[in-house]
XYZ file of C-alpha atoms in Angstrom:
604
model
C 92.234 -49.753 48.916
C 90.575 -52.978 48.775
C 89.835 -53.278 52.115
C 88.404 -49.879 52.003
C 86.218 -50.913 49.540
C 85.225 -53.938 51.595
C 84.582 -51.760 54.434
C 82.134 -49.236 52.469
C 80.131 -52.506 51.116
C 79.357 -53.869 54.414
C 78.305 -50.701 55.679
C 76.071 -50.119 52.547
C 74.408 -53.380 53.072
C 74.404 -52.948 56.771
C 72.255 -49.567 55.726
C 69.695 -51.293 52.983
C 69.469 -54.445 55.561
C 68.194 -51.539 58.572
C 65.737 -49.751 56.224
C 64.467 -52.908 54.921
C 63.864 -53.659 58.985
C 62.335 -49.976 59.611
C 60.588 -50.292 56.659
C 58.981 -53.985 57.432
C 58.183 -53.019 61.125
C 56.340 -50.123 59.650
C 54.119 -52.283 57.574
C 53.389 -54.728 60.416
C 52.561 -51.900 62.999
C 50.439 -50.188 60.120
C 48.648 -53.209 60.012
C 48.017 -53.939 63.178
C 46.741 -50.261 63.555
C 44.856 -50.002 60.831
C 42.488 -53.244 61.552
C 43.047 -53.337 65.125
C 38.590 -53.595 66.065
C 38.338 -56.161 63.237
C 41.150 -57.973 64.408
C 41.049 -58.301 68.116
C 36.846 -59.250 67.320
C 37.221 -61.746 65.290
C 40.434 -63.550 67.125
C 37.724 -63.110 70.307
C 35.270 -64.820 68.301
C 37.881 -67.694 67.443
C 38.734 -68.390 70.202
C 35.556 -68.468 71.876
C 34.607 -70.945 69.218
C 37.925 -73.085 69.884
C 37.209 -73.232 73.370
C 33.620 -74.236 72.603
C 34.160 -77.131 70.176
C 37.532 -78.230 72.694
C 35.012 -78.289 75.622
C 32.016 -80.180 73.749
C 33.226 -82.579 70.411
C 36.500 -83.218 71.460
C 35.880 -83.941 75.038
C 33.049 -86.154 74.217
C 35.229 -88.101 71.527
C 37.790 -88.438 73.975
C 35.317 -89.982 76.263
C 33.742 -92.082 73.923
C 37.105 -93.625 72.720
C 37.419 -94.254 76.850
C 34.231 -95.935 76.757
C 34.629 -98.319 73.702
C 38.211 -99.258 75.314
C 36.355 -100.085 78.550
C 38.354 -97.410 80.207
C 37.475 -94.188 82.859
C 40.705 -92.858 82.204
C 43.848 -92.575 80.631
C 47.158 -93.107 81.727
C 50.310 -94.686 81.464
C 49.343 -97.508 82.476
C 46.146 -97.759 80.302
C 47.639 -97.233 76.836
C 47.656 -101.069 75.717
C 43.974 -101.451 76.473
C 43.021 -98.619 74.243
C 45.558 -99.527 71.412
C 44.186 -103.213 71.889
C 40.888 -102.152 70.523
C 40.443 -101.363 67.163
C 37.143 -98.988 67.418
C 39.102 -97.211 70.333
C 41.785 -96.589 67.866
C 39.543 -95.382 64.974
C 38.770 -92.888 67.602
C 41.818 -92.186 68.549
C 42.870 -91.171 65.172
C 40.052 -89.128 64.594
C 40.710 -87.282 67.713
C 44.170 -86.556 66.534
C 43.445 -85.680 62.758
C 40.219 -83.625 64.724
C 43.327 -81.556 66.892
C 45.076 -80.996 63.952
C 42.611 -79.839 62.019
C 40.860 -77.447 64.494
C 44.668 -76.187 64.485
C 45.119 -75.500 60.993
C 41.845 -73.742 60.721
C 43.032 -71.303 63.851
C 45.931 -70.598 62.246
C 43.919 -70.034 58.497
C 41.636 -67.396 59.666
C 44.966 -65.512 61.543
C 47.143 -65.853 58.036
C 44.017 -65.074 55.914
C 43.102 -61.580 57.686
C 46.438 -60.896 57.898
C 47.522 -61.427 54.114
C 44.458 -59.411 53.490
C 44.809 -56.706 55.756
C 48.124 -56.025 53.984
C 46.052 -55.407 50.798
C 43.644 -53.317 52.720
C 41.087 -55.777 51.488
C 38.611 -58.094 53.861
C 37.811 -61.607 54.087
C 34.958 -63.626 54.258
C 34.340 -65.986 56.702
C 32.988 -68.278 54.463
C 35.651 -68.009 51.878
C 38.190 -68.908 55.165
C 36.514 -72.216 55.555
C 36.190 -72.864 52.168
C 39.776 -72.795 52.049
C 40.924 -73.823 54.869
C 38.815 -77.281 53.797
C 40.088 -77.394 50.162
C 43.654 -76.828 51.579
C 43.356 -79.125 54.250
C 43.178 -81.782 51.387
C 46.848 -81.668 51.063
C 47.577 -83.159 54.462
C 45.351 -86.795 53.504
C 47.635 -89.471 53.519
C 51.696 -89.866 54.350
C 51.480 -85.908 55.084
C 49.300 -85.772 58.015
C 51.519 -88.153 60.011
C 54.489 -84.999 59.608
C 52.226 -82.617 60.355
C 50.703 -84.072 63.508
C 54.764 -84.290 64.569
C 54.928 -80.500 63.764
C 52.733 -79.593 65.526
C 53.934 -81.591 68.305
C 57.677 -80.126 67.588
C 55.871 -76.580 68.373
C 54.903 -77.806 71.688
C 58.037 -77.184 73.891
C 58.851 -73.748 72.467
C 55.415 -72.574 71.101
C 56.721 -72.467 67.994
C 58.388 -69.023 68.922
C 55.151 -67.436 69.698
C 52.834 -69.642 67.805
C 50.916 -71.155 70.192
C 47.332 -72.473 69.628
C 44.530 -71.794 71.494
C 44.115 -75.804 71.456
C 48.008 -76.255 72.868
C 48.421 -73.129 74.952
C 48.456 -75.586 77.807
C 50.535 -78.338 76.913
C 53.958 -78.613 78.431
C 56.538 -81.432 78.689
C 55.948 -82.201 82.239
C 57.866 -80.823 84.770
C 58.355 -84.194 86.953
C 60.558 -85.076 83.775
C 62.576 -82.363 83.127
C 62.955 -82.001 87.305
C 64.473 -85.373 87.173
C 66.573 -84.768 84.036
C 67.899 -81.965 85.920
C 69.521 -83.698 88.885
C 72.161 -85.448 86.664
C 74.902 -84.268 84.483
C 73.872 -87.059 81.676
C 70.327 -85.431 81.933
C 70.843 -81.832 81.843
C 73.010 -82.609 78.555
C 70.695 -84.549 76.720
C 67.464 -82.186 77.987
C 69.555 -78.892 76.629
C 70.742 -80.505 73.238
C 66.966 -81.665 72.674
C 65.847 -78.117 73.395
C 68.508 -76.662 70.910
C 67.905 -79.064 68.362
C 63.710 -78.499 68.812
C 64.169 -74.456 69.377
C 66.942 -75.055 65.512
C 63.952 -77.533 63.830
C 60.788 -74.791 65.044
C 62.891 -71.449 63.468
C 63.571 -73.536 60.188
C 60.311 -74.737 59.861
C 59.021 -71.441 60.792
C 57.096 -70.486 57.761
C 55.354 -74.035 56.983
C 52.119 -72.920 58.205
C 51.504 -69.803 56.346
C 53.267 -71.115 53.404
C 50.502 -74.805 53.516
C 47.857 -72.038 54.073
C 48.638 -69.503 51.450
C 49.857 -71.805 48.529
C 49.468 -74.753 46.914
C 52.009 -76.695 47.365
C 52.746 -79.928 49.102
C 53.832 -80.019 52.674
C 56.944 -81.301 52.256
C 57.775 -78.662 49.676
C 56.537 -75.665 52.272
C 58.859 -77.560 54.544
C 61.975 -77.435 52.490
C 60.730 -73.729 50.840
C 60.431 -72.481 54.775
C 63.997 -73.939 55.229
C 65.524 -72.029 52.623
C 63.589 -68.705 53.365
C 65.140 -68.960 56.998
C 68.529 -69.472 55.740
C 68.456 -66.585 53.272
C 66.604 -63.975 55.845
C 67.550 -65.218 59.043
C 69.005 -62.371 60.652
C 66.883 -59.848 59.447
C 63.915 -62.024 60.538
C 65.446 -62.364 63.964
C 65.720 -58.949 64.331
C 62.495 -57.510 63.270
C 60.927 -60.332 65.946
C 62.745 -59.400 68.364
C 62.102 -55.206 67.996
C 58.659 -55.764 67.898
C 58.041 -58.073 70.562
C 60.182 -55.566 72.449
C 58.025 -53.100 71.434
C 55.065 -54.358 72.350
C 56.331 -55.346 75.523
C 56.941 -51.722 76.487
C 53.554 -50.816 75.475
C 52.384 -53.526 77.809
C 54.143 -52.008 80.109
C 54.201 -48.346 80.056
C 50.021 -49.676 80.220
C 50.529 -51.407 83.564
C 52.357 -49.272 85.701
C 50.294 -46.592 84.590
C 46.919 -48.656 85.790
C 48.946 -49.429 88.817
C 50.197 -45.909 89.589
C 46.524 -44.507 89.572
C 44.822 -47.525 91.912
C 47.665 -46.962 94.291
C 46.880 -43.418 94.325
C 42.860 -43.583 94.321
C 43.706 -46.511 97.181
C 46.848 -46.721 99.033
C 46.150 -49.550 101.352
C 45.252 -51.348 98.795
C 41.868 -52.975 100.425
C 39.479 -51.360 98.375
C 37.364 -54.213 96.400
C 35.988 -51.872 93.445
C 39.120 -50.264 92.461
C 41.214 -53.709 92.995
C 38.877 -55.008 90.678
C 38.838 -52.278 87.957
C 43.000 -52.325 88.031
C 42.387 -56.188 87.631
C 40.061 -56.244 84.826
C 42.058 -52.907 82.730
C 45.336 -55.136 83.467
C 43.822 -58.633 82.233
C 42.481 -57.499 78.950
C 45.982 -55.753 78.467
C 47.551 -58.985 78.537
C 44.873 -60.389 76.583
C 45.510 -57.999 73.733
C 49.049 -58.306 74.615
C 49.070 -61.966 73.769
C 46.816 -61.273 70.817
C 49.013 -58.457 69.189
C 52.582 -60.314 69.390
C 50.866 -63.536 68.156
C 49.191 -61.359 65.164
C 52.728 -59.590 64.710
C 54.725 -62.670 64.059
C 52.126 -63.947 61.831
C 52.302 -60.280 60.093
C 56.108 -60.378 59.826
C 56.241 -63.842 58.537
C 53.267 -63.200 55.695
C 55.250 -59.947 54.750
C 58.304 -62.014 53.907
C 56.819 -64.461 51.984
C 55.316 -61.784 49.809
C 58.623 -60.123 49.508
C 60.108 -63.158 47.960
C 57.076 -63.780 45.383
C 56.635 -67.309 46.730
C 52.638 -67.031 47.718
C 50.177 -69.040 44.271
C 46.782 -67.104 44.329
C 44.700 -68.969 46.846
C 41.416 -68.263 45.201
C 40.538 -66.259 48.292
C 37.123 -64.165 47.966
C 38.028 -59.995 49.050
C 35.805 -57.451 49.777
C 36.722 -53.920 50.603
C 36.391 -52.358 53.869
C 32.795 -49.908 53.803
C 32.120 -48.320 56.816
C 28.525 -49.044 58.160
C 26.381 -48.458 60.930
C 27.299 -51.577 63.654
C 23.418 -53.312 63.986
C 21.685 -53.574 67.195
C 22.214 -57.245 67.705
C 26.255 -56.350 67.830
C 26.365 -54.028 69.936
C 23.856 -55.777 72.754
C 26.694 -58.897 72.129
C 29.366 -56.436 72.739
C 27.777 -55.137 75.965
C 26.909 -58.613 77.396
C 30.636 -60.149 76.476
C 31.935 -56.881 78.357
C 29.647 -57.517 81.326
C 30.566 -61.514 81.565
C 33.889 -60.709 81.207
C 33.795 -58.241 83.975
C 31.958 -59.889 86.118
C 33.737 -62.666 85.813
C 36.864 -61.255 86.882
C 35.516 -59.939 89.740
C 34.237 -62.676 91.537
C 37.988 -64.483 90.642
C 39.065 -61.740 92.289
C 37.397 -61.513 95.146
C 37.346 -65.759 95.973
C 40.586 -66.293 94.391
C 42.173 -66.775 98.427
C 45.172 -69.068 99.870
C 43.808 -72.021 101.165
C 44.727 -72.625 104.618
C 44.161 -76.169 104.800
C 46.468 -77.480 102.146
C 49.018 -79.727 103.709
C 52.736 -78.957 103.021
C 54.499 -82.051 102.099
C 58.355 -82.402 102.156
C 59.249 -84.282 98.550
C 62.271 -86.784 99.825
C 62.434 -84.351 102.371
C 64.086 -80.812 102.110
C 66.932 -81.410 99.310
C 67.924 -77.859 100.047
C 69.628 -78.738 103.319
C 70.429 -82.317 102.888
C 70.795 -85.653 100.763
C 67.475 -86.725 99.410
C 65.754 -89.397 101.510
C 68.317 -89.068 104.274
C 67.894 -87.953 108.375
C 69.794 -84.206 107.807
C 66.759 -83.729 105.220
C 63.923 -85.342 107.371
C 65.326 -83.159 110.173
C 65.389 -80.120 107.678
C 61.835 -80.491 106.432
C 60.088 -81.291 110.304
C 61.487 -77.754 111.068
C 60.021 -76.235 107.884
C 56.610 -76.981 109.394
C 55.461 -79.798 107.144
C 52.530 -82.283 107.824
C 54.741 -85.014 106.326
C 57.831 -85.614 104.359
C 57.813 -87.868 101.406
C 60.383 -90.737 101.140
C 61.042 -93.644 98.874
C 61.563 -97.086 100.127
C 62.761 -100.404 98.232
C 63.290 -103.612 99.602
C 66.727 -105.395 99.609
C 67.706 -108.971 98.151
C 67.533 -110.327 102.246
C 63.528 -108.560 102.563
C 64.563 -105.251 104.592
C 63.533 -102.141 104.043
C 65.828 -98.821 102.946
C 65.151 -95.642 101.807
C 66.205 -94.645 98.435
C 64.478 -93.743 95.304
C 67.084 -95.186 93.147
C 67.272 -99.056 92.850
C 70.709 -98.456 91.140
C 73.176 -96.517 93.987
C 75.264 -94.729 91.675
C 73.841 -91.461 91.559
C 73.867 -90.817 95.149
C 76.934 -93.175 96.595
C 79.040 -93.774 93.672
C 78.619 -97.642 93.697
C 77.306 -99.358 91.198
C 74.663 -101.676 93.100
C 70.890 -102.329 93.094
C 69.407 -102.388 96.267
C 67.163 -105.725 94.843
C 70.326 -107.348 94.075
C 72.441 -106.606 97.358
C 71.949 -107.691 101.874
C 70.950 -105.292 103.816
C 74.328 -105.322 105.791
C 76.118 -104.604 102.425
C 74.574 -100.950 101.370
C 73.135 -99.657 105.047
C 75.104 -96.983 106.087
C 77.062 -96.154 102.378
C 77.892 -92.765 102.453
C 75.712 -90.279 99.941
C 76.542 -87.215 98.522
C 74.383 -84.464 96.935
C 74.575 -80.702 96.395
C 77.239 -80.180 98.564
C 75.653 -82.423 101.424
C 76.350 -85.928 102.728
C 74.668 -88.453 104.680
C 74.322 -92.180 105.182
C 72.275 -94.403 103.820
C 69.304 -95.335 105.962
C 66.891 -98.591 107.064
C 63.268 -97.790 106.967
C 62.927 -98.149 110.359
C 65.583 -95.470 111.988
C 63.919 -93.442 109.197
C 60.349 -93.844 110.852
C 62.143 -93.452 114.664
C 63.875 -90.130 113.901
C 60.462 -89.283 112.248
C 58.805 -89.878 115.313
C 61.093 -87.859 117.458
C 60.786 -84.632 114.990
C 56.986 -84.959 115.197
C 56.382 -85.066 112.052
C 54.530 -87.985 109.896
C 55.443 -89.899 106.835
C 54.330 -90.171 103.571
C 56.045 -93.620 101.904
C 56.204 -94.184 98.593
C 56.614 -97.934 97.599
C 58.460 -98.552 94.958
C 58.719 -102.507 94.326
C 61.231 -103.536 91.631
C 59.588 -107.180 90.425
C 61.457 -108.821 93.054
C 59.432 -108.653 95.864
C 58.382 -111.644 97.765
C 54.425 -113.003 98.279
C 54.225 -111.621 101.648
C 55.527 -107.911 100.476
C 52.504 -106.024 101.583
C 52.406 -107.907 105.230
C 56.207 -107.079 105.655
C 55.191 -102.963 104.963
C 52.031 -103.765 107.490
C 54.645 -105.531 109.975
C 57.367 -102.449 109.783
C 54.700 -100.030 110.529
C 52.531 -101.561 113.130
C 56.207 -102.323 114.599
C 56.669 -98.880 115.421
C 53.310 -97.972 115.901
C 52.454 -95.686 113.240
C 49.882 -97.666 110.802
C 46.951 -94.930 111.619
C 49.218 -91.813 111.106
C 51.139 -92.475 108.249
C 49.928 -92.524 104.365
C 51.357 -95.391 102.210
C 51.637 -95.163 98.377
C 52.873 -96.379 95.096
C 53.026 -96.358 91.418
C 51.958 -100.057 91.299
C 48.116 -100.237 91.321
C 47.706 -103.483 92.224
C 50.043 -103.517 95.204
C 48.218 -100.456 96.317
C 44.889 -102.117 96.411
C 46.404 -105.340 97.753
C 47.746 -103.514 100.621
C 44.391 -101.974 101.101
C 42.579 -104.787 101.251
C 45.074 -106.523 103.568
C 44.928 -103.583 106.182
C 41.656 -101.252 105.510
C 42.774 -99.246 108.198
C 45.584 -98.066 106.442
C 45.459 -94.876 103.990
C 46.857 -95.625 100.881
C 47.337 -93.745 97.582
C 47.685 -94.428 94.152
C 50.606 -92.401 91.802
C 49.751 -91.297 88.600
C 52.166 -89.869 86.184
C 49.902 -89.021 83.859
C 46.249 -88.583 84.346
C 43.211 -87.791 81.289
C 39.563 -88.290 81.751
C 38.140 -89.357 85.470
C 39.687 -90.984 88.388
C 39.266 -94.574 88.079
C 36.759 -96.416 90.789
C 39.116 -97.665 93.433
C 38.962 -98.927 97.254
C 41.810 -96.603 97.964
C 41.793 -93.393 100.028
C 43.891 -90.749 97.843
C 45.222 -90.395 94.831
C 48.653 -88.259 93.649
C 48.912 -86.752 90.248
C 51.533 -84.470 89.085
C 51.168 -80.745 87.943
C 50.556 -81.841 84.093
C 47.732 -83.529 84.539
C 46.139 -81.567 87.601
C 42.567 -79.729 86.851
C 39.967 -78.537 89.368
C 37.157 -81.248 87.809
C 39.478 -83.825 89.312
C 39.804 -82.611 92.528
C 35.955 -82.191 92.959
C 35.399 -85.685 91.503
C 38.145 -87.479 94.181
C 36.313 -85.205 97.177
C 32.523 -85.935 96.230
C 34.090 -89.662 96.461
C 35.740 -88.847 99.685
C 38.919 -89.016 98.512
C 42.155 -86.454 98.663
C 44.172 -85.513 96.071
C 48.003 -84.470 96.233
C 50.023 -82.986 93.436
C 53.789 -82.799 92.733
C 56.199 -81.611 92.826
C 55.353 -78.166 93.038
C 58.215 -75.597 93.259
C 58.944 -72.088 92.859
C 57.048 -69.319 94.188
C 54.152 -69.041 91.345
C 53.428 -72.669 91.031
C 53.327 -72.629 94.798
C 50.968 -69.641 94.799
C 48.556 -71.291 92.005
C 48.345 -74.155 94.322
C 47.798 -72.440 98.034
C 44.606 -71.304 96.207
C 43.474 -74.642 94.908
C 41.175 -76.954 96.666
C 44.102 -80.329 96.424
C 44.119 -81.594 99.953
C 48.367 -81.551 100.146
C 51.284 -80.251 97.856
C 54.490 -81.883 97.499
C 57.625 -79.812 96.874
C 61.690 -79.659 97.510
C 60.903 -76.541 99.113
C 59.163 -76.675 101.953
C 60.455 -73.448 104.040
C 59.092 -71.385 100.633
C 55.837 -73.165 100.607
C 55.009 -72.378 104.628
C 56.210 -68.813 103.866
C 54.054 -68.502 100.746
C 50.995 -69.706 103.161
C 51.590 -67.451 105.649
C 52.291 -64.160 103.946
C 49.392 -64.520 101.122
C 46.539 -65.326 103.488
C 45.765 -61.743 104.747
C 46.563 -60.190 101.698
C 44.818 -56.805 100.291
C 42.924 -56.809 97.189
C 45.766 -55.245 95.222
C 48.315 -57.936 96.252
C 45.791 -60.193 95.232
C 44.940 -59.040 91.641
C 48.425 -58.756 91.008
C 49.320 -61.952 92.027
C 46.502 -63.974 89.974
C 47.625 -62.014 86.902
C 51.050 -62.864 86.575
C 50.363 -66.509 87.868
């Protein structure tokens, strides 16, 4: 009987927990209904006004910062000399608290029309920055540091849809979590730190409505978000996840349907006008798709927070909705937005092609069919059609050359050695093992000859351990002049300065300079190409290094849509583990139709 009685509760609150969910999904698509113009305008007019002030004050405070630090650019390398001045500092700061603010003000005028919108009232504009700059008081001092780490905590997840317009971008970069990947030790400690974030982002979930909406500290709409999740968690789940699939099938009952009719109006698929009208019906569906989800998490999350009576009265200024006549001046902005828009995405459309001339670059060769840096994957990659395979060279305690990327051995061979530590004789020829695949460990130089003999050139990375003797950059000019190869081959490094030394030892060599991490210009430099990595890759770049006759390479670039993005770019060589994918890629998406094409750049 009592387990009866058990039974019936559950299922009772089972029942009031579903039409709580019906009833809450309701509301939000009610919403979302009801003040779907005003909304979609105004988050058009945010954003436009985010990307305006991110493309003119921040960019220019970036630069000055640069300028007072007596730097062109930013990177890894360059961190102590901006740190080491204290006006590039002040800047710094600024430009952080000026991020974080611009971020708290996005997310204000979202929460604000939503929480009003529930009340079928309206907000001012003006009354949204008035609050959003009285409320923004609360983060001065201790507070701002935690919030600046919040929003930074968002990053890797987006927050579970809350993405800014300011962060959409950012990414931990993929030349990390690549390398993480290849080890045991790394995939562990990658996956528990994307747990643990994905854990931290859902508890904290409600800390930026609740610091918009209420008075409270911070901290205490940290810990109040905390205990809201614990309480609702599986209801809130589930109400994200029905809507977002609901939305999704909107999105796509949308874009089949678009699709179905251009296929029918054009079956070939060649015709520019209807390509184009698919491709600009499609792009503002995802635009609005975007939009909508972002607007229904906000809406689900502002719902629950009035449910449980935790919202102070934010002073907010309402107006009610009065239907009136939409003046001249809107409706010629309206028009011209449509036609930029448009046209816009027609001309993408109709120059966004593969370029040809992009050189295919095997990274460490073709790790698919062999041991990194060994002969089975130079082999591998000079039949994939590359212009050059990438390998990684370190010198040994006795001053020869062999290829590895590791100085430590263990990962590959299983012995616990540094190539700057151990003779040549001692570690040429230990046996490697990777995916399946094993090879021997190889000298630079019957790397280079089998090179040769596969017709295929080499791209060699330096890396130089702190070891090195004086005459390091003769010994690389020696090895290659040796086997005749110092006007084919490209020669690069992390290390700037051995880069440039090399250079000016042997001007007839083309050498390259690394960069892990790249903001703000290319520095001025005597050398002939530099490589950045996907992160930090942007078009301004590229057109900077050419009108200083330079080439730019990225990496590593893998998988079929990053390889796509980059076929179309204008970098002068990718470098990627899969080489056979990139040549196909090249091949099949240079005669293209017009539909392939608009489908392709819209799911990039």
């Amino acid at each position: 009987m009592k387990n009866i009685k058990m039974k019936l509760n559950i299922k009772a609150m089972r029942s009031v927990i579903m039409k709580r969910i019906s009833k809450d999904i309701w509301a939000v698509f009610k919403l979302l209904y009801q003040n779907k113009g005003r909304f979609s305008i105004n988050a058009l007019l945010l954003q436009l006004i985010m990307i305006f002030i991110s493309s003119t004050y921040l960019i220019l405070l970036f630069n000055m910062m640069l300028k007072v630090a007596g730097q062109s650019q930013l990177t890894i390398n360059d961190w102590m000399e901006i740190v080491s001045h204290p006006a590039s500092v002040i800047l710094l700061i600024i430009f952080i608290l000026s991020v974080a603010f611009l971020i708290y003000v996005e997310f204000s005028l979202l929460v604000y029309m939503v929480y009003a919108g529930f009340d079928r009232h309206i907000i001012t504009f003006k009354s949204i920055f008035k609050n959003a700059f009285v409320n923004v008081r609360k983060l001065i001092g201790v507070p701002v540091f935690f919030f600046v780490i919040y929003l930074m905590l968002m990053i890797p997840i987006a927050n579970l849809g809350l993405s800014s317009v300011l962060t959409k971008n950012i990414y931990i970069p993929k030349f990390l979590t690549e390398e993480l990947m290849k080890t045991t030790k790394g995939i562990i400690i990658y996956g528990t730190f994307m747990i643990a974030v994905f854990i931290l982002n859902f508890k904290l979930i409600f800390t930026l409505p609740l610091t918009i909406l209420n008075r409270q500290s911070l901290f205490k709409n940290m810990r109040l978000s905390w205990q809201i999740t614990k309480r609702n968690k599986f209801r809130l789940v589930i109400e994200i996840v029905i809507l977002e699939l609901i939305i999704g099938a909107i999105l796509t009952l949308i874009i089949s349907g678009a699709t179905y009719l251009a296929i029918c109006v054009d079956e070939e698929g060649d015709k520019f006008l209807v390509s184009s009208i698919l491709f600009v019906v499609l792009k503002s569906s995802l635009f609005f798709y975007y939009l909508f989800t972002k607007l229904s998490l906000i809406s689900v999350l502002v719902l629950h927070l009035k449910q449980e009576n935790v919202l102070d009265q934010p002073g907010l200024e309402f107006k009610y909705p009065k239907p009136k006549r939409k003046s001249r001046f809107f409706i010629i902005s309206m028009v011209l937005a449509v036609t930029c828009f448009v046209g816009y995405n027609m001309y993408l459309l109709y120059n966004n092609t593969i370029n040809t001339n992009i050189s295919i670059i095997g990274h460490r060769g073709f790790e698919d069919k062999g041991v990194e840096n060994s002969i089975p994957s130079l082999k591998a990659a000079a039949k994939a059609n590359v212009e050059y395979v990438e390998l990684d060279t370190i010198m040994t305690k006795d001053k020869q050359f062999v290829v590895s990327h590791d100085n430590n051995l263990k990962r590959l061979t299983g012995v616990n050695k540094n190539i700057s530590e151990s003779n040549f004789k001692d570690i040429v020829g230990l046996k490697m093992r990777q995916n399946r695949h094993e090879a021997k460990l190889v000298s630079l130089d019957e790397f280079i000859e089998t090179a040769k003999q596969s017709n295929v050139k080499l791209l060699v990375e330096l890396k130089p351990h702190g070891k090195e003797p004086a005459d390091y950059t003769q010994r690389v000019i020696d090895i290659l002049k040796k086997h005749g190869v110092e006007h084919q081959y490209r020669v690069m490094s992390l290390d700037y300065d051995v880069m440039t030394k090399l250079k000016k030892e042997a001007p007839y060599l083309k050498c390259g300079y690394i960069i892990p991490l790249q903001f703000g210009h290319f520095k001025e430099t005597t050398l002939d190409f530099f490589v950045i990595e996907d992160f930090s890759y942007s078009p301004r770049l590229v057109n900077q290094a050419h009108l200083e006759n330079k080439e730019v390479y990225t990496w590593t670039i893998n998988g079929e849509e990053d390889l796509t993005k980059y076929l179309q770019t204008n970098v002068d060589g990718i470098i990627t583990d899969d080489p056979a994918l990139a040549d196909q890629i090249k091949e099949e998406k240079k005669d293209e139709t017009y539909f392939d094409r608009s489908i392709r750049i819209l799911f990039e």
